[in-house]
Short mmCIF file of C-alpha atoms in Angstrom, two decimals:
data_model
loop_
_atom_site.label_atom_id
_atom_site.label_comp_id
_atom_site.label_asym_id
_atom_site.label_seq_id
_atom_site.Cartn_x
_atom_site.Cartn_y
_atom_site.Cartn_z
CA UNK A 1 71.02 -1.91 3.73
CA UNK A 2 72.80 -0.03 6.87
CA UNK A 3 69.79 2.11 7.22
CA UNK A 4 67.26 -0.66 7.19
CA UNK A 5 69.16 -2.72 9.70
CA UNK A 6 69.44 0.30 11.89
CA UNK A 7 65.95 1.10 12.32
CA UNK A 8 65.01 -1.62 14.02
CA UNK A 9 68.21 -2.06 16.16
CA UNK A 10 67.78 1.37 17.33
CA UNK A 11 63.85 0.47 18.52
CA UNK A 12 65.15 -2.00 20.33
CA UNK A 13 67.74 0.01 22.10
CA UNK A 14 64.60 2.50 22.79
CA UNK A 15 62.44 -0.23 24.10
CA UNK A 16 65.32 -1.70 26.62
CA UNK A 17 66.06 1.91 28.00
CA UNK A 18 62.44 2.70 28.28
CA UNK A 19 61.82 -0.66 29.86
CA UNK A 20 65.44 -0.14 32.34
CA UNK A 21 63.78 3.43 33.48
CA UNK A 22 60.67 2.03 34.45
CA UNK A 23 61.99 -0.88 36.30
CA UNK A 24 64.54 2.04 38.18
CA UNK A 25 61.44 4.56 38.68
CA UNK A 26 59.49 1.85 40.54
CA UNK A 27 62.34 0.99 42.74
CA UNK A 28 62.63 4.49 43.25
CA UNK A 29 58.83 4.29 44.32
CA UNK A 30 59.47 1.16 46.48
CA UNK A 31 62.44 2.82 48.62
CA UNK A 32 60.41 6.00 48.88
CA UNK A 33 57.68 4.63 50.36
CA UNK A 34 59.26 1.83 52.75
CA UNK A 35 61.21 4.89 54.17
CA UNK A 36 58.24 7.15 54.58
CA UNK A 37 56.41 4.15 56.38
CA UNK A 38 59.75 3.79 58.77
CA UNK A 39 59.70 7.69 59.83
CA UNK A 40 55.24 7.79 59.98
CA UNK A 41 55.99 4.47 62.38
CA UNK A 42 58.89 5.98 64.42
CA UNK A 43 56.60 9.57 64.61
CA UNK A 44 53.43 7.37 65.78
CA UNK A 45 55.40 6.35 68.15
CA UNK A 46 56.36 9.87 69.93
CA UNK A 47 52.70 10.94 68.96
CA UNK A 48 51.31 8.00 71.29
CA UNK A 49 54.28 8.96 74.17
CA UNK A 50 53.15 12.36 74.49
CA UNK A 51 49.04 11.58 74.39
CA UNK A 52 49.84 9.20 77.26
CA UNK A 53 52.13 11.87 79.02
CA UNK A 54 48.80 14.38 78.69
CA UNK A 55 46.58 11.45 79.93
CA UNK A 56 48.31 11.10 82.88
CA UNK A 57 47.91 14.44 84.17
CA UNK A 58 44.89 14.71 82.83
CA UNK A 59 43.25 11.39 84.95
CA UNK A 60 44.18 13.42 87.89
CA UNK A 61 42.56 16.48 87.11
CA UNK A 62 38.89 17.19 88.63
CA UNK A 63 36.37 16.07 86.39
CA UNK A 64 35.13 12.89 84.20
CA UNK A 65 38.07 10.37 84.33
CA UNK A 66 35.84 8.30 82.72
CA UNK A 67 35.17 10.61 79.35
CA UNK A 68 38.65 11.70 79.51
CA UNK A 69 40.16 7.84 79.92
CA UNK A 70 37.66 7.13 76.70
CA UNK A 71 38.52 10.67 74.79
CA UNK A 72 42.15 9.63 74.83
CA UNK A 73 41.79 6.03 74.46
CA UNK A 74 40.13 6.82 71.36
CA UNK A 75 43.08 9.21 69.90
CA UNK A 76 45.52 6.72 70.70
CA UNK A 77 43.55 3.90 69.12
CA UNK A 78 43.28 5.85 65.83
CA UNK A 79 47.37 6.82 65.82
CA UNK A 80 47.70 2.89 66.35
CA UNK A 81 45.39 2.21 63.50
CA UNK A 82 47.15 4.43 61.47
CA UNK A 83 50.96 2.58 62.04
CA UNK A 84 49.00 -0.61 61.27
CA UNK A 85 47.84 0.20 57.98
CA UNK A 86 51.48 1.47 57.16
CA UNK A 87 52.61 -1.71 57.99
CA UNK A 88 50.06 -3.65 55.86
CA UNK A 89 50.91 -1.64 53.03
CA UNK A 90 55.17 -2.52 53.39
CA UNK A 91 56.54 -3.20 49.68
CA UNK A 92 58.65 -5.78 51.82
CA UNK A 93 56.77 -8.91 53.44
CA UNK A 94 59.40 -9.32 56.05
CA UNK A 95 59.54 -5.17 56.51
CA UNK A 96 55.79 -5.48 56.92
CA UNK A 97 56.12 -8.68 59.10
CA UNK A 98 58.52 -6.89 61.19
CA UNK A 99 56.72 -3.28 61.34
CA UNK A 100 53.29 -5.61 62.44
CA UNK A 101 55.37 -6.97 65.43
CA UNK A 102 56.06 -3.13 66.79
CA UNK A 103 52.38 -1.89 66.25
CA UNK A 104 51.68 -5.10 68.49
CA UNK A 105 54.19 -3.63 70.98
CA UNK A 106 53.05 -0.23 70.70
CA UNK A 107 50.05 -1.28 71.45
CA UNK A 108 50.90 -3.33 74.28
CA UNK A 109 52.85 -0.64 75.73
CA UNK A 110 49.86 1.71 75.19
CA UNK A 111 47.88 -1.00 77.28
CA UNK A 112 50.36 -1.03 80.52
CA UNK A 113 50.28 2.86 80.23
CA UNK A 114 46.11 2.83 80.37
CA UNK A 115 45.85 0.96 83.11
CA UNK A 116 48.40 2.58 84.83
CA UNK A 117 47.19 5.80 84.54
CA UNK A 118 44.08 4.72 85.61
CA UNK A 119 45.34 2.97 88.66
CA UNK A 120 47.59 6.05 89.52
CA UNK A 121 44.54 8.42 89.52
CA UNK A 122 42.59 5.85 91.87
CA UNK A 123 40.48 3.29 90.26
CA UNK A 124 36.28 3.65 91.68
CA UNK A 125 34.35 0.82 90.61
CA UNK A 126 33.23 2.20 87.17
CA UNK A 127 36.78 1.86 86.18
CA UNK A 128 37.87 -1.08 87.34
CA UNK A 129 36.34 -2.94 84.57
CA UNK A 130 37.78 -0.78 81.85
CA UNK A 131 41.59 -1.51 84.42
CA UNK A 132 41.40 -4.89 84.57
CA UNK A 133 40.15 -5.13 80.93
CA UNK A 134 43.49 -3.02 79.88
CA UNK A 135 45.77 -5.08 81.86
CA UNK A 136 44.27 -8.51 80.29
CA UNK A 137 44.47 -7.15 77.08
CA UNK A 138 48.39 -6.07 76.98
CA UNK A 139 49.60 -8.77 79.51
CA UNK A 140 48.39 -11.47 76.62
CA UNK A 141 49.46 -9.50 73.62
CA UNK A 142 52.73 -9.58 74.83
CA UNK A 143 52.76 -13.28 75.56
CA UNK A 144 51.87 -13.88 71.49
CA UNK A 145 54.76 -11.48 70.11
CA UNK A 146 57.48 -12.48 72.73
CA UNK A 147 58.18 -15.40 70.73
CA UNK A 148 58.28 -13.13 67.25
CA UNK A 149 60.62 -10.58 68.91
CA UNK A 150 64.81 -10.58 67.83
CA UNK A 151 67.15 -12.85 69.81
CA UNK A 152 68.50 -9.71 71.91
CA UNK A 153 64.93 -8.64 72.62
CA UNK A 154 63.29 -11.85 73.13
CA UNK A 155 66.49 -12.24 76.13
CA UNK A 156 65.89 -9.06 77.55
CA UNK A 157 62.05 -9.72 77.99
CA UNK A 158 62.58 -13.16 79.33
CA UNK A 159 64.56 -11.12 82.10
CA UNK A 160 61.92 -8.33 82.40
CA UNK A 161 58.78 -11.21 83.38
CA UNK A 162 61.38 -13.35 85.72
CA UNK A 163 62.73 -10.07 87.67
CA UNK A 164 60.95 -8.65 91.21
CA UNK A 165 59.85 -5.75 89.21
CA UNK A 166 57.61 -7.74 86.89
CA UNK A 167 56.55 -9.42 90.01
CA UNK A 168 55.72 -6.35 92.31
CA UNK A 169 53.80 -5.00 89.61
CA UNK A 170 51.83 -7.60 88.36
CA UNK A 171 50.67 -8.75 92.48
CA UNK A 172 49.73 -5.03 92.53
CA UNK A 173 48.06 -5.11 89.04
CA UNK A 174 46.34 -8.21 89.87
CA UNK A 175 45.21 -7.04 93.91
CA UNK A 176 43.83 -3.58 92.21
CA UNK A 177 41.56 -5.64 89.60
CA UNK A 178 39.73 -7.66 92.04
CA UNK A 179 39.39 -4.93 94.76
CA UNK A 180 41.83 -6.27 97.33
CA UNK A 181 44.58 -4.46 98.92
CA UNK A 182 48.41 -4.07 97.85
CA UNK A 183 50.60 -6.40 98.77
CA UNK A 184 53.49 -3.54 98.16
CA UNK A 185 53.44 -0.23 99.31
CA UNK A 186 52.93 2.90 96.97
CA UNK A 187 56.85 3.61 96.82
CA UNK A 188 57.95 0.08 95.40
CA UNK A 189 55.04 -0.11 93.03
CA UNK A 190 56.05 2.85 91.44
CA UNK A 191 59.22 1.97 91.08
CA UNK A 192 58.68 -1.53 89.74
CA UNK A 193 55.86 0.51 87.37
CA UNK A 194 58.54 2.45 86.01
CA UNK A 195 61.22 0.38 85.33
CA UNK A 196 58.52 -2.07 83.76
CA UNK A 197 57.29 0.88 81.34
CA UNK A 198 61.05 1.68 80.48
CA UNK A 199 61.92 -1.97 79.63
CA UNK A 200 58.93 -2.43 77.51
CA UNK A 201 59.15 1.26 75.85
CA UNK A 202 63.28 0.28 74.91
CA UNK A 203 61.83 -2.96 73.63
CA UNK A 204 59.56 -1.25 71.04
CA UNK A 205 61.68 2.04 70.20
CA UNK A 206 63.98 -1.40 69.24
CA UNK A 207 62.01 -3.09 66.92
CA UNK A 208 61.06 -0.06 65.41
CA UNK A 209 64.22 0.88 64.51
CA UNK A 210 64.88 -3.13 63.41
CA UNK A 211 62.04 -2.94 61.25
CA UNK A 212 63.12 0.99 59.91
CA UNK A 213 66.25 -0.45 58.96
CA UNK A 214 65.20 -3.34 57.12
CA UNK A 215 63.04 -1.02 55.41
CA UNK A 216 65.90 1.13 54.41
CA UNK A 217 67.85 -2.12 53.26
CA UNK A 218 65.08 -3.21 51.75
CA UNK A 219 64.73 -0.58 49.50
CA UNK A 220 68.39 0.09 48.63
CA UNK A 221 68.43 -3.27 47.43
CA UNK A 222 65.66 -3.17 45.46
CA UNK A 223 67.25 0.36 43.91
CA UNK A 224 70.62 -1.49 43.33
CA UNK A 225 68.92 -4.45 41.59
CA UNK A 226 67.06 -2.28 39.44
CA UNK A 227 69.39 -0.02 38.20
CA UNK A 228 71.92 -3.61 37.43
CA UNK A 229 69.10 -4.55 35.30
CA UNK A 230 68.49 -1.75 33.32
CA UNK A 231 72.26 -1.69 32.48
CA UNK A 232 72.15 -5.28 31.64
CA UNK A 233 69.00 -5.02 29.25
CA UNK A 234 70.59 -1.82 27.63
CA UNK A 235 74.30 -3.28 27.00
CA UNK A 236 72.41 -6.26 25.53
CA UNK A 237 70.25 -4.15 23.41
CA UNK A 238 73.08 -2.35 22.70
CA UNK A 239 74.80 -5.61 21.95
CA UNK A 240 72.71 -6.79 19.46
CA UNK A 241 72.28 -3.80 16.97
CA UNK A 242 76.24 -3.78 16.55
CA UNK A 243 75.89 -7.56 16.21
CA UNK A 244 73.23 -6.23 13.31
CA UNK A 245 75.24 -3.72 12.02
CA UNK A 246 78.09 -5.81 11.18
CA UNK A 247 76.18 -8.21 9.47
CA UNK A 248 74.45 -5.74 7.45
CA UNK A 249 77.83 -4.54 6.42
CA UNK A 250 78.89 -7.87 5.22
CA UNK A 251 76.75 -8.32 2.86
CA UNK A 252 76.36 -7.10 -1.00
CA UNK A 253 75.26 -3.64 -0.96
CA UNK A 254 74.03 -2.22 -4.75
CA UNK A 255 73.95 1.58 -5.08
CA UNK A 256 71.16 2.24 -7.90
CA UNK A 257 70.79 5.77 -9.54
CA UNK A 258 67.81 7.12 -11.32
CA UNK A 259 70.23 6.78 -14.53
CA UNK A 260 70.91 2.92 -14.22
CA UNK A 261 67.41 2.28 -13.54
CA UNK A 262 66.47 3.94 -16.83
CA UNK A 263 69.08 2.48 -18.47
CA UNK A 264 67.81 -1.30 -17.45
CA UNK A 265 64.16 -0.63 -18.48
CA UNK A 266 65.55 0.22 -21.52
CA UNK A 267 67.49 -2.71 -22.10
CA UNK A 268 64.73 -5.19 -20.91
CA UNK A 269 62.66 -3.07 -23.27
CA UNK A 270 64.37 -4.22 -26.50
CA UNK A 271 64.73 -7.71 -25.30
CA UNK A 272 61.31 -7.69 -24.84
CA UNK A 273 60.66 -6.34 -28.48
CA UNK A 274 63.26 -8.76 -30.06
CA UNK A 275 62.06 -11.50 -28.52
CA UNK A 276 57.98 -11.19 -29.88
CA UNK A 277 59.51 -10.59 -33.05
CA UNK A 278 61.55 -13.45 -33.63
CA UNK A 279 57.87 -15.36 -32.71
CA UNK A 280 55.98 -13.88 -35.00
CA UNK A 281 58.00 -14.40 -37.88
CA UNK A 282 58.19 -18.18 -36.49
CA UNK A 283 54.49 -18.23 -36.29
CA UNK A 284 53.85 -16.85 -40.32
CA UNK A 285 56.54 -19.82 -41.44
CA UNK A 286 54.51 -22.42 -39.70
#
């Protein structure tokens, strides 16, 4: 009786540890891959700082500005692709949600640095479309994620638009897309440029790390809640076959040898024997 009520308490105990490492294996999985995506976003991101480092030097440089403008436009477009589809693919909808609003920034940032770098190495007329085109294109970007961005970053951009710096260069940005003339000379424009570019850089290397360490959370959670759950399905597997056991222990257990079997076909035998005996003789009186 034991060893019938063991066989299938043991399954069961197989079935809730294969079923526990599974559900720990896929967590594994999960955290894996929400951490990869946080270190591919954070390495996109120096990737993209040092293209637009090369670009600048290279805009100045004799030759096509306008092939070398598109040539790295194009790089930088496919690292930003890249970051997007990483953040598309987050296990985590609020990871994802969060990595989505620092590709936006990226991006934006990416836009500033364009048409910078094309204003710094002198804009002719065949570039001024592609300048003011850049400058649209980040200046409204920015407007739709400011709202999405953390309380501490959402403060420090409010401060970045309302400063002079914000002001200086956006009267420059704005006088250099419609052909006019500075209103600021070449010494304050670079100096609100850069402290424009750093504000807006420390703004996205901060959400990326936000969204890196929700990621990280994120995944460390999910590990934790896995590995609870395969120890809770395996105690209670574990549970019920002693529950089983017991029971099985309880009740009336008969040992039968080859010897006592023989012995009760033989008696059932005779029974059998005396009993169509007595009928026949019944059966010849009648």
């Amino acid at each position: 009786m034991l060893s019938i009520a063991f066989v299938p308490s043991a399954a069961l105990v197989l079935v809730a540890l294969f079923i526990g490492g599974f559900l720990v294996q896929q967590a594994i999985e999960d955290r894996d891959d929400a951490e990869n995506g946080a270190v591919t976003l954070a390495e996109a991101s120096r990737r993209i700082a040092s293209l637009q480092r090369e670009r600048a030097v290279a805009l100045k440089a004799p030759g096509s500005r306008s092939a070398t403008y598109t040539a790295y436009a194009d790089r930088i477009d496919t690292s930003l692709s890249s970051v997007r589809e990483i953040a598309r693919a987050a296990p985590d909808a609020e990871v994802g949600y969060q990595q989505t609003i620092a590709v936006e920034l990226l991006t934006a940032v990416e836009g500033m640095d364009r048409s910078d770098s094309l204003a710094v190495a002198g804009i002719d007329d065949a570039g001024r479309r592609d300048y003011a085109a850049a400058v649209g294109a980040y200046r409204s970007r920015l407007d739709a994620i400011a709202g999405k961005l953390t309380d501490s970053s959402r403060q420090t951009y409010r401060e970045l638009v309302g400063s002079e710096d914000w002001g200086r260069f956006g009267a420059v940005e704005t006088a250099l897309s419609a052909a006019t003339p500075p209103p600021v000379g070449q010494a304050a424009w670079r100096v609100a440029a850069g402290v424009v570019g750093r504000t807006l850089g420390d703004l996205t290397a901060r959400q990326i790390e936000y969204s890196a360490q929700l990621a990280i959370d994120g995944g460390r959670r999910v590990l934790s809640g896995a590995l609870a759950a395969a120890g809770a399905i395996s105690l209670l597997a574990g549970v019920v076959m002693a529950i089983v056991m017991q029971l099985a222990r309880r009740l009336p257990m008969t040992t039968l040898t080859w010897s006592h079997l023989v012995s009760d076909y033989a008696e059932k035998s005779t029974l059998l024997a005396h009993t169509s005996r007595r009928s026949g003789r019944a059966d010849l009186s009648g």
